[in-house]
Tab-separated table of C-alpha atoms in Angstrom:
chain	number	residue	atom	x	y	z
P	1	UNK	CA	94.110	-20.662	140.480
P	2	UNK	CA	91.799	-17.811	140.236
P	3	UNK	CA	90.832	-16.255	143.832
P	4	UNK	CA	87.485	-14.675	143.602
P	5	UNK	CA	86.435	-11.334	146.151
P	6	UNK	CA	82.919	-10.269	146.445
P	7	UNK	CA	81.942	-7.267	147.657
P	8	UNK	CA	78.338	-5.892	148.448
P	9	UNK	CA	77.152	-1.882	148.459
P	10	UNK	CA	74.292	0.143	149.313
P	11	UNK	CA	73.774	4.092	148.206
P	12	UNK	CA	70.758	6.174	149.639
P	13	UNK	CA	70.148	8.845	147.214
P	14	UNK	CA	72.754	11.029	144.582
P	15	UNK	CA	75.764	12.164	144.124
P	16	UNK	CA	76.407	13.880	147.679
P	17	UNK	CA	74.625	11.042	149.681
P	18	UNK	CA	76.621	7.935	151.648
P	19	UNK	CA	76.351	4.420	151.206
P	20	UNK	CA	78.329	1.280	152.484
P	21	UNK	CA	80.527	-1.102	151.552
P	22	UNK	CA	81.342	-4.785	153.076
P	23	UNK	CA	83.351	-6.925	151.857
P	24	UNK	CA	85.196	-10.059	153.852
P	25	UNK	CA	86.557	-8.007	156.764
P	26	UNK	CA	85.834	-4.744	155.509
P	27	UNK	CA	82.604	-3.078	156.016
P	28	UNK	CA	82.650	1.069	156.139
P	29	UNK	CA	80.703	3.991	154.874
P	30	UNK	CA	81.476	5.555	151.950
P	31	UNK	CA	80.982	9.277	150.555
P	32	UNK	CA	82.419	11.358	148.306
P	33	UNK	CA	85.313	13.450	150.246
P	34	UNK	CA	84.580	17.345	151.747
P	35	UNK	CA	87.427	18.418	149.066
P	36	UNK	CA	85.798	17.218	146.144
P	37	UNK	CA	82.714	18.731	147.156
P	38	UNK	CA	80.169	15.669	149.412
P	39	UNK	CA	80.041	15.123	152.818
P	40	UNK	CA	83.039	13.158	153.429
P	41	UNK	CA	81.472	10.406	155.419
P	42	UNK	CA	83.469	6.956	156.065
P	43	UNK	CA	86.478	6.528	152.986
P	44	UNK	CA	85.678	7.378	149.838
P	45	UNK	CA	87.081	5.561	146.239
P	46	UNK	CA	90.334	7.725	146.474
P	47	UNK	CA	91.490	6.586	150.089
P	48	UNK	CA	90.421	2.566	148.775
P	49	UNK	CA	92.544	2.679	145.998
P	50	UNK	CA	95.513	4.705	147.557
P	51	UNK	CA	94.924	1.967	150.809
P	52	UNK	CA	95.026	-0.980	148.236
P	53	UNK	CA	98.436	0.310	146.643
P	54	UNK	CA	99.648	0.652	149.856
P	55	UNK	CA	99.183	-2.407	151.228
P	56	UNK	CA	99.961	-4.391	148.679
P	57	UNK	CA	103.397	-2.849	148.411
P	58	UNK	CA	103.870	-3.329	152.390
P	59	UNK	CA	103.073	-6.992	151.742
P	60	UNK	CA	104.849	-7.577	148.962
P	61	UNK	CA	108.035	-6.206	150.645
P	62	UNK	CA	108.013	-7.662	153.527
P	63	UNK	CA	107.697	-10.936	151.827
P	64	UNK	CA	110.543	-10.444	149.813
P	65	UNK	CA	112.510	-9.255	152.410
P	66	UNK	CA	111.392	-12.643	154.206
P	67	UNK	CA	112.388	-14.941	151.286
P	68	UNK	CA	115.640	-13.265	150.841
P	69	UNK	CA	116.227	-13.842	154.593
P	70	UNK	CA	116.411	-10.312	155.801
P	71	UNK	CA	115.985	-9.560	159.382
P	72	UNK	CA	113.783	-6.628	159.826
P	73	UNK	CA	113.141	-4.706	163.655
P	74	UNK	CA	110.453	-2.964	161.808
P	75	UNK	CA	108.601	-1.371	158.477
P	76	UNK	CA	106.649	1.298	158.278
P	77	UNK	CA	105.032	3.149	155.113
P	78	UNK	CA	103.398	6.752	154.486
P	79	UNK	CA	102.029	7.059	151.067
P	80	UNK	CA	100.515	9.651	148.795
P	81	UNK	CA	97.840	10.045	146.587
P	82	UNK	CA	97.271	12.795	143.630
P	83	UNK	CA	93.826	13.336	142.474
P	84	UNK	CA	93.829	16.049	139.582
P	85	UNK	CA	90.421	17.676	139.085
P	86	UNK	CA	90.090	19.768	136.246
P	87	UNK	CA	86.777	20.883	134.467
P	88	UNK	CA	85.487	18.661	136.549
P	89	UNK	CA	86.806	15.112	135.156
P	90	UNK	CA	88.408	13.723	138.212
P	91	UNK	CA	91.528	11.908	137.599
P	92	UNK	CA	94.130	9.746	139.571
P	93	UNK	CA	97.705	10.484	138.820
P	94	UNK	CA	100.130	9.376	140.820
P	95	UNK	CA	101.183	6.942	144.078
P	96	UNK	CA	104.029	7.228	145.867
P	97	UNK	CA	105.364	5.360	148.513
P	98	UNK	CA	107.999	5.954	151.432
P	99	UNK	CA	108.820	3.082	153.478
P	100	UNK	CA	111.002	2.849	156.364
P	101	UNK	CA	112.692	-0.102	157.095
P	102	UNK	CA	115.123	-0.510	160.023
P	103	UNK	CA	117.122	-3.741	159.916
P	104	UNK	CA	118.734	-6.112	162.223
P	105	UNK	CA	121.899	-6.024	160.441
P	106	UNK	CA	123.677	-3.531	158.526
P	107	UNK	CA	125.013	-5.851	155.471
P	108	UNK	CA	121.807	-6.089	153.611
P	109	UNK	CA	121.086	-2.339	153.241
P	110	UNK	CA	121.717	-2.238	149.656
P	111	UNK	CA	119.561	-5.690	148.834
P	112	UNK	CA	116.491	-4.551	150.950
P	113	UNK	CA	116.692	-1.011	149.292
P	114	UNK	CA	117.032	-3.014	145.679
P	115	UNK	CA	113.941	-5.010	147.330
P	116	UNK	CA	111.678	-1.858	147.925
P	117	UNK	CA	112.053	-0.947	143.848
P	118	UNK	CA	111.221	-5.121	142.843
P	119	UNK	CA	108.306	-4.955	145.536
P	120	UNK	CA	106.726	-1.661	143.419
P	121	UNK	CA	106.943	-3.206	139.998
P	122	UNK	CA	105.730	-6.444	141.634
P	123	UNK	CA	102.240	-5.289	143.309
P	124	UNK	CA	99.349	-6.510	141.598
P	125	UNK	CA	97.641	-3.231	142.341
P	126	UNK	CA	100.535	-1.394	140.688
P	127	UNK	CA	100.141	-3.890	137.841
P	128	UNK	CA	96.730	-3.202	137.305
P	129	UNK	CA	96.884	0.488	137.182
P	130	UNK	CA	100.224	0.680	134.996
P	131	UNK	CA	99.623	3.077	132.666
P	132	UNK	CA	97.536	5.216	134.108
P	133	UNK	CA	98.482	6.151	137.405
P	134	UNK	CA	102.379	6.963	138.019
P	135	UNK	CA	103.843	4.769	141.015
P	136	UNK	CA	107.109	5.311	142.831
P	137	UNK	CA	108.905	4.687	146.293
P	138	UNK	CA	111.325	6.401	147.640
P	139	UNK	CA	112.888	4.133	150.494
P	140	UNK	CA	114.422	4.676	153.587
P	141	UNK	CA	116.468	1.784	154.731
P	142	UNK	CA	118.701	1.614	157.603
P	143	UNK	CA	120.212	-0.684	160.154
P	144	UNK	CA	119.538	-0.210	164.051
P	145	UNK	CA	121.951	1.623	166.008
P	146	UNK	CA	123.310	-0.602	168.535
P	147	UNK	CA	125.341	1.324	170.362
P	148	UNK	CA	122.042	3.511	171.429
């Protein structure tokens, strides 16, 4: 079953100008960012891509961790983005994510860090950049403290 997303854009003038973006439940400005020289107005191609990764991974996790019946008090994620620019070629490199997950019980510690490493390789945005961008996650899983 193929699942089809549509999004629509408008840009108002060259390279440093803004534009928009809307698609389903997204709808933002978009700019190139301050540090790679435009006016950094709304998210910019970098953030997207970096905020795709990310949430895919999140939801592909906490799926997993769901189907393999793992109680979770909560997960959290902070990821990373390099952009290498060099003689002005602008070039992704590398992902990398760092999830926290704090569970229920301290017997699956081992399985939901094991999960964190199957959710990476599973993300279809990780898929569909393999090969040219480098991906990791470095997890931090632990069990709440119940004698706090």
């Amino acid at each position: 079953m193929i699942h089809q997303f549509l999004l629509d854009a408008t840009w108002n003038g060259g390279r440093n100008s803004t534009g928009t973006i809307q698609t389903g439940n997204l709808s933002h400005s978009i700019s190139i960012p301050k540090e790679m020289g435009g006016p950094g107005i709304g998210t910019n191609p970098d953030e997207m891509l970096l905020g795709a990764a990310a949430t895919c991974f999140l939801i592909t996790y906490a799926a997993m961790l769901e189907r393999a019946q793992i109680e979770v008090e909560s997960l959290t994620l902070h990821a990373e983005a390099d952009v290498d620019v060099t003689n002005n070629i602008f070039e992704f490199r590398a992902i990398r994510h760092f999830p926290t997950v704090v569970l229920k019980e301290q017997t699956q510690l081992e399985k939901a860090e094991r999960l964190a490493f199957k959710a990476e390789s599973s993300c279809m945005i990780t898929k569909a950049v393999a090969g040219n961008v480098a991906v990791s996650v470095t997890p931090n899983v632990k069990a709440v403290d119940r004698d706090e």
